[in-house]
Amino acid sequence: ENSKKLSMNDTSNEIESNKFRTSRRNTLLILNQNHISEHELLLESNSSDASLMQNAAHFVKYASYIYLKLRNTVVETFLSGSEGSCFTRPLDTLFRREFNLADIGLEKTSLCYMNLVNGIIATPYAIMVDDEVNKVVIVVRGTRSLEDLVMDL
């Protein structure tokens, strides 16, 4: 293990002087209290890295669906074609499958809420329940257009 014990005063000076730069690709220097260690990134043999990549593969679809698929489904299916500012699922339906998103490839996911407003003070986002992994998923849409880029500034 590549680590060196440091005093608290030495730590900031050593980091600022770039003494702890790694020459290997795919590694990360980790500062833990009084020592710095090197950790290789995304190794199949590392169970936490493997779990991270599995989760990333599972949740990446939400990141892409928030841009168009989810919005279109909400407007067409849940808001009956009307352009509302948000969709709020009635509380008495929380344990029913009627707001399932199977039509867009999220078979075990139900929509709870979606804000459709896109402007200077609001960004579209959605709150869903993913029954496959038993998690609440909150997805916030990022920059989609030149207008969004200007608003982000």
PDB file of C-alpha atoms in Angstrom:
ATOM      1  CA  GLU A   1       0.000   0.000   0.000  1.00  0.00           C
ATOM      2  CA  ASN A   2       1.331   3.386  -0.977  1.00  0.00           C
ATOM      3  CA  SER A   3       0.770   5.567   2.039  1.00  0.00           C
ATOM      4  CA  LYS A   4       2.729   8.083   4.034  1.00  0.00           C
ATOM      5  CA  LYS A   5       1.979   9.346   7.531  1.00  0.00           C
ATOM      6  CA  LEU A   6       1.650  13.101   7.681  1.00  0.00           C
ATOM      7  CA  SER A   7       1.032  15.640  10.347  1.00  0.00           C
ATOM      8  CA  MET A   8      -1.993  17.876   9.816  1.00  0.00           C
ATOM      9  CA  ASN A   9       0.331  20.804   8.993  1.00  0.00           C
ATOM     10  CA  ASP A  10       2.239  18.784   6.400  1.00  0.00           C
ATOM     11  CA  THR A  11      -0.886  17.553   4.596  1.00  0.00           C
ATOM     12  CA  SER A  12      -1.959  20.785   2.894  1.00  0.00           C
ATOM     13  CA  ASN A  13       1.635  21.715   2.003  1.00  0.00           C
ATOM     14  CA  GLU A  14       2.347  18.285   0.496  1.00  0.00           C
ATOM     15  CA  ILE A  15      -0.840  18.321  -1.576  1.00  0.00           C
ATOM     16  CA  GLU A  16      -0.253  21.883  -2.800  1.00  0.00           C
ATOM     17  CA  SER A  17       3.271  20.992  -3.913  1.00  0.00           C
ATOM     18  CA  ASN A  18       1.835  18.051  -5.955  1.00  0.00           C
ATOM     19  CA  LYS A  19       4.211  15.621  -4.222  1.00  0.00           C
ATOM     20  CA  PHE A  20       1.452  13.014  -4.196  1.00  0.00           C
ATOM     21  CA  ARG A  21       0.666  12.966  -7.898  1.00  0.00           C
ATOM     22  CA  THR A  22       0.103   9.455  -9.190  1.00  0.00           C
ATOM     23  CA  SER A  23       1.706   8.345 -12.442  1.00  0.00           C
ATOM     24  CA  ARG A  24      -0.684   5.438 -12.990  1.00  0.00           C
ATOM     25  CA  ARG A  25      -3.945   5.817 -14.862  1.00  0.00           C
ATOM     26  CA  ASN A  26      -7.239   4.910 -13.206  1.00  0.00           C
ATOM     27  CA  THR A  27      -6.051   5.636  -9.701  1.00  0.00           C
ATOM     28  CA  LEU A  28      -7.231   8.065  -7.084  1.00  0.00           C
ATOM     29  CA  LEU A  29      -5.345   9.568  -4.173  1.00  0.00           C
ATOM     30  CA  ILE A  30      -7.437   9.460  -1.017  1.00  0.00           C
ATOM     31  CA  LEU A  31      -6.790  11.746   1.943  1.00  0.00           C
ATOM     32  CA  ASN A  32      -7.857  10.142   5.216  1.00  0.00           C
ATOM     33  CA  GLN A  33      -7.141  12.186   8.331  1.00  0.00           C
ATOM     34  CA  ASN A  34      -3.348  11.829   8.615  1.00  0.00           C
ATOM     35  CA  HIS A  35      -2.361   9.778   5.584  1.00  0.00           C
ATOM     36  CA  ILE A  36      -2.764   9.626   1.820  1.00  0.00           C
ATOM     37  CA  SER A  37      -3.305   6.333   0.019  1.00  0.00           C
ATOM     38  CA  GLU A  38      -3.715   5.367  -3.612  1.00  0.00           C
ATOM     39  CA  HIS A  39      -6.791   3.442  -4.731  1.00  0.00           C
ATOM     40  CA  GLU A  40      -7.278   1.879  -8.162  1.00  0.00           C
ATOM     41  CA  LEU A  41     -10.602   2.782  -9.714  1.00  0.00           C
ATOM     42  CA  LEU A  42     -13.277   0.514 -11.131  1.00  0.00           C
ATOM     43  CA  LEU A  43     -11.782  -2.893 -10.572  1.00  0.00           C
ATOM     44  CA  GLU A  44     -14.003  -5.927 -11.160  1.00  0.00           C
ATOM     45  CA  SER A  45     -12.330  -7.577  -8.181  1.00  0.00           C
ATOM     46  CA  ASN A  46     -13.378  -4.696  -5.890  1.00  0.00           C
ATOM     47  CA  SER A  47     -16.929  -5.428  -4.731  1.00  0.00           C
ATOM     48  CA  SER A  48     -17.790  -1.769  -4.044  1.00  0.00           C
ATOM     49  CA  ASP A  49     -16.633  -0.769  -7.551  1.00  0.00           C
ATOM     50  CA  ALA A  50     -18.650  -3.608  -9.105  1.00  0.00           C
ATOM     51  CA  SER A  51     -21.720  -2.549  -7.124  1.00  0.00           C
ATOM     52  CA  LEU A  52     -21.227   1.079  -8.185  1.00  0.00           C
ATOM     53  CA  MET A  53     -21.132   0.098 -11.860  1.00  0.00           C
ATOM     54  CA  GLN A  54     -24.216  -2.115 -11.513  1.00  0.00           C
ATOM     55  CA  ASN A  55     -26.126   0.771  -9.941  1.00  0.00           C
ATOM     56  CA  ALA A  56     -24.895   3.186 -12.602  1.00  0.00           C
ATOM     57  CA  ALA A  57     -26.041   0.829 -15.370  1.00  0.00           C
ATOM     58  CA  HIS A  58     -29.448   0.464 -13.710  1.00  0.00           C
ATOM     59  CA  PHE A  59     -30.097   4.163 -13.043  1.00  0.00           C
ATOM     60  CA  VAL A  60     -28.612   5.688 -16.222  1.00  0.00           C
ATOM     61  CA  LYS A  61     -31.891   5.055 -18.072  1.00  0.00           C
ATOM     62  CA  TYR A  62     -33.650   7.479 -15.717  1.00  0.00           C
ATOM     63  CA  ALA A  63     -31.152  10.183 -16.636  1.00  0.00           C
ATOM     64  CA  SER A  64     -31.952   9.831 -20.337  1.00  0.00           C
ATOM     65  CA  TYR A  65     -35.730   9.342 -19.979  1.00  0.00           C
ATOM     66  CA  ILE A  66     -36.268  12.602 -18.064  1.00  0.00           C
ATOM     67  CA  TYR A  67     -35.505  14.600 -21.218  1.00  0.00           C
ATOM     68  CA  LEU A  68     -38.362  13.461 -23.444  1.00  0.00           C
ATOM     69  CA  LYS A  69     -39.813   9.968 -22.905  1.00  0.00           C
ATOM     70  CA  LEU A  70     -40.995  10.584 -19.365  1.00  0.00           C
ATOM     71  CA  ARG A  71     -42.412  14.033 -20.121  1.00  0.00           C
ATOM     72  CA  ASN A  72     -44.357  12.759 -23.149  1.00  0.00           C
ATOM     73  CA  THR A  73     -45.736   9.792 -21.187  1.00  0.00           C
ATOM     74  CA  VAL A  74     -46.857  12.007 -18.320  1.00  0.00           C
ATOM     75  CA  VAL A  75     -48.614  14.501 -20.620  1.00  0.00           C
ATOM     76  CA  GLU A  76     -50.236  11.897 -22.881  1.00  0.00           C
ATOM     77  CA  THR A  77     -51.092   9.180 -20.360  1.00  0.00           C
ATOM     78  CA  PHE A  78     -51.435  10.729 -16.919  1.00  0.00           C
ATOM     79  CA  LEU A  79     -52.547  14.271 -17.813  1.00  0.00           C
ATOM     80  CA  SER A  80     -54.752  13.149 -20.733  1.00  0.00           C
ATOM     81  CA  GLY A  81     -52.975  15.376 -23.243  1.00  0.00           C
ATOM     82  CA  SER A  82     -53.283  18.613 -21.293  1.00  0.00           C
ATOM     83  CA  GLU A  83     -50.128  20.669 -20.732  1.00  0.00           C
ATOM     84  CA  GLY A  84     -50.199  21.037 -16.960  1.00  0.00           C
ATOM     85  CA  SER A  85     -47.329  22.349 -14.892  1.00  0.00           C
ATOM     86  CA  CYS A  86     -47.012  19.177 -12.819  1.00  0.00           C
ATOM     87  CA  PHE A  87     -48.333  15.702 -12.212  1.00  0.00           C
ATOM     88  CA  THR A  88     -49.140  14.719  -8.648  1.00  0.00           C
ATOM     89  CA  ARG A  89     -50.233  11.194  -7.921  1.00  0.00           C
ATOM     90  CA  PRO A  90     -53.180  10.940  -5.510  1.00  0.00           C
ATOM     91  CA  LEU A  91     -52.068   9.617  -2.114  1.00  0.00           C
ATOM     92  CA  ASP A  92     -54.666   6.839  -2.093  1.00  0.00           C
ATOM     93  CA  THR A  93     -52.969   5.293  -5.164  1.00  0.00           C
ATOM     94  CA  LEU A  94     -49.442   4.970  -3.786  1.00  0.00           C
ATOM     95  CA  PHE A  95     -49.570   1.175  -3.572  1.00  0.00           C
ATOM     96  CA  ARG A  96     -51.355   0.596  -6.880  1.00  0.00           C
ATOM     97  CA  ARG A  97     -49.669  -0.051 -10.235  1.00  0.00           C
ATOM     98  CA  GLU A  98     -51.831   2.347 -12.284  1.00  0.00           C
ATOM     99  CA  PHE A  99     -49.020   4.904 -12.633  1.00  0.00           C
ATOM    100  CA  ASN A 100     -46.512   2.300 -13.836  1.00  0.00           C
ATOM    101  CA  LEU A 101     -44.008   3.384 -16.494  1.00  0.00           C
ATOM    102  CA  ALA A 102     -43.782   0.082 -18.412  1.00  0.00           C
ATOM    103  CA  ASP A 103     -44.687   1.872 -21.669  1.00  0.00           C
ATOM    104  CA  ILE A 104     -41.267   3.554 -21.706  1.00  0.00           C
ATOM    105  CA  GLY A 105     -39.255   0.539 -20.542  1.00  0.00           C
ATOM    106  CA  LEU A 106     -39.431   1.056 -16.771  1.00  0.00           C
ATOM    107  CA  GLU A 107     -41.508  -2.030 -16.001  1.00  0.00           C
ATOM    108  CA  LYS A 108     -41.072  -1.972 -12.237  1.00  0.00           C
ATOM    109  CA  THR A 109     -41.193   1.798 -11.754  1.00  0.00           C
ATOM    110  CA  SER A 110     -44.139   3.952 -10.740  1.00  0.00           C
ATOM    111  CA  LEU A 111     -44.373   7.715 -11.048  1.00  0.00           C
ATOM    112  CA  CYS A 112     -45.261   9.696  -7.917  1.00  0.00           C
ATOM    113  CA  TYR A 113     -44.663  13.290  -9.011  1.00  0.00           C
ATOM    114  CA  MET A 114     -43.305  15.240 -11.972  1.00  0.00           C
ATOM    115  CA  ASN A 115     -42.681  18.955 -12.317  1.00  0.00           C
ATOM    116  CA  LEU A 116     -42.950  19.927 -16.001  1.00  0.00           C
ATOM    117  CA  VAL A 117     -42.037  23.600 -15.619  1.00  0.00           C
ATOM    118  CA  ASN A 118     -38.853  24.656 -17.376  1.00  0.00           C
ATOM    119  CA  GLY A 119     -37.758  28.224 -16.787  1.00  0.00           C
ATOM    120  CA  ILE A 120     -35.445  30.582 -14.981  1.00  0.00           C
ATOM    121  CA  ILE A 121     -36.504  29.466 -11.513  1.00  0.00           C
ATOM    122  CA  ALA A 122     -37.709  25.912 -12.222  1.00  0.00           C
ATOM    123  CA  THR A 123     -36.279  22.749 -13.756  1.00  0.00           C
ATOM    124  CA  PRO A 124     -38.234  19.623 -14.712  1.00  0.00           C
ATOM    125  CA  TYR A 125     -37.794  16.756 -12.258  1.00  0.00           C
ATOM    126  CA  ALA A 126     -39.577  13.560 -11.284  1.00  0.00           C
ATOM    127  CA  ILE A 127     -39.980  11.380  -8.208  1.00  0.00           C
ATOM    128  CA  MET A 128     -40.475   7.675  -8.848  1.00  0.00           C
ATOM    129  CA  VAL A 129     -40.435   4.389  -6.961  1.00  0.00           C
ATOM    130  CA  ASP A 130     -38.295   1.636  -8.453  1.00  0.00           C
ATOM    131  CA  ASP A 131     -39.675  -1.650  -7.111  1.00  0.00           C
ATOM    132  CA  GLU A 132     -36.905  -3.675  -8.759  1.00  0.00           C
ATOM    133  CA  VAL A 133     -34.301  -2.253  -6.371  1.00  0.00           C
ATOM    134  CA  ASN A 134     -36.693  -0.894  -3.710  1.00  0.00           C
ATOM    135  CA  LYS A 135     -35.522   2.701  -4.052  1.00  0.00           C
ATOM    136  CA  VAL A 136     -37.056   6.133  -4.445  1.00  0.00           C
ATOM    137  CA  VAL A 137     -35.547   7.753  -7.532  1.00  0.00           C
ATOM    138  CA  ILE A 138     -35.351  11.527  -7.951  1.00  0.00           C
ATOM    139  CA  VAL A 139     -34.353  12.620 -11.445  1.00  0.00           C
ATOM    140  CA  VAL A 140     -33.579  16.247 -12.317  1.00  0.00           C
ATOM    141  CA  ARG A 141     -33.312  17.245 -15.953  1.00  0.00           C
ATOM    142  CA  GLY A 142     -30.087  19.018 -16.869  1.00  0.00           C
ATOM    143  CA  THR A 143     -29.179  21.285 -19.745  1.00  0.00           C
ATOM    144  CA  ARG A 144     -31.026  20.288 -22.921  1.00  0.00           C
ATOM    145  CA  SER A 145     -30.810  23.289 -25.220  1.00  0.00           C
ATOM    146  CA  LEU A 146     -29.027  26.569 -25.862  1.00  0.00           C
ATOM    147  CA  GLU A 147     -31.811  28.356 -23.977  1.00  0.00           C
ATOM    148  CA  ASP A 148     -31.217  26.078 -20.976  1.00  0.00           C
ATOM    149  CA  LEU A 149     -27.516  26.838 -21.165  1.00  0.00           C
ATOM    150  CA  VAL A 150     -28.217  30.582 -21.027  1.00  0.00           C
ATOM    151  CA  MET A 151     -30.549  30.069 -18.032  1.00  0.00           C
ATOM    152  CA  ASP A 152     -27.924  27.929 -16.287  1.00  0.00           C
ATOM    153  CA  LEU A 153     -25.447  30.778 -16.445  1.00  0.00           C
TER     154      LEU A 153
END
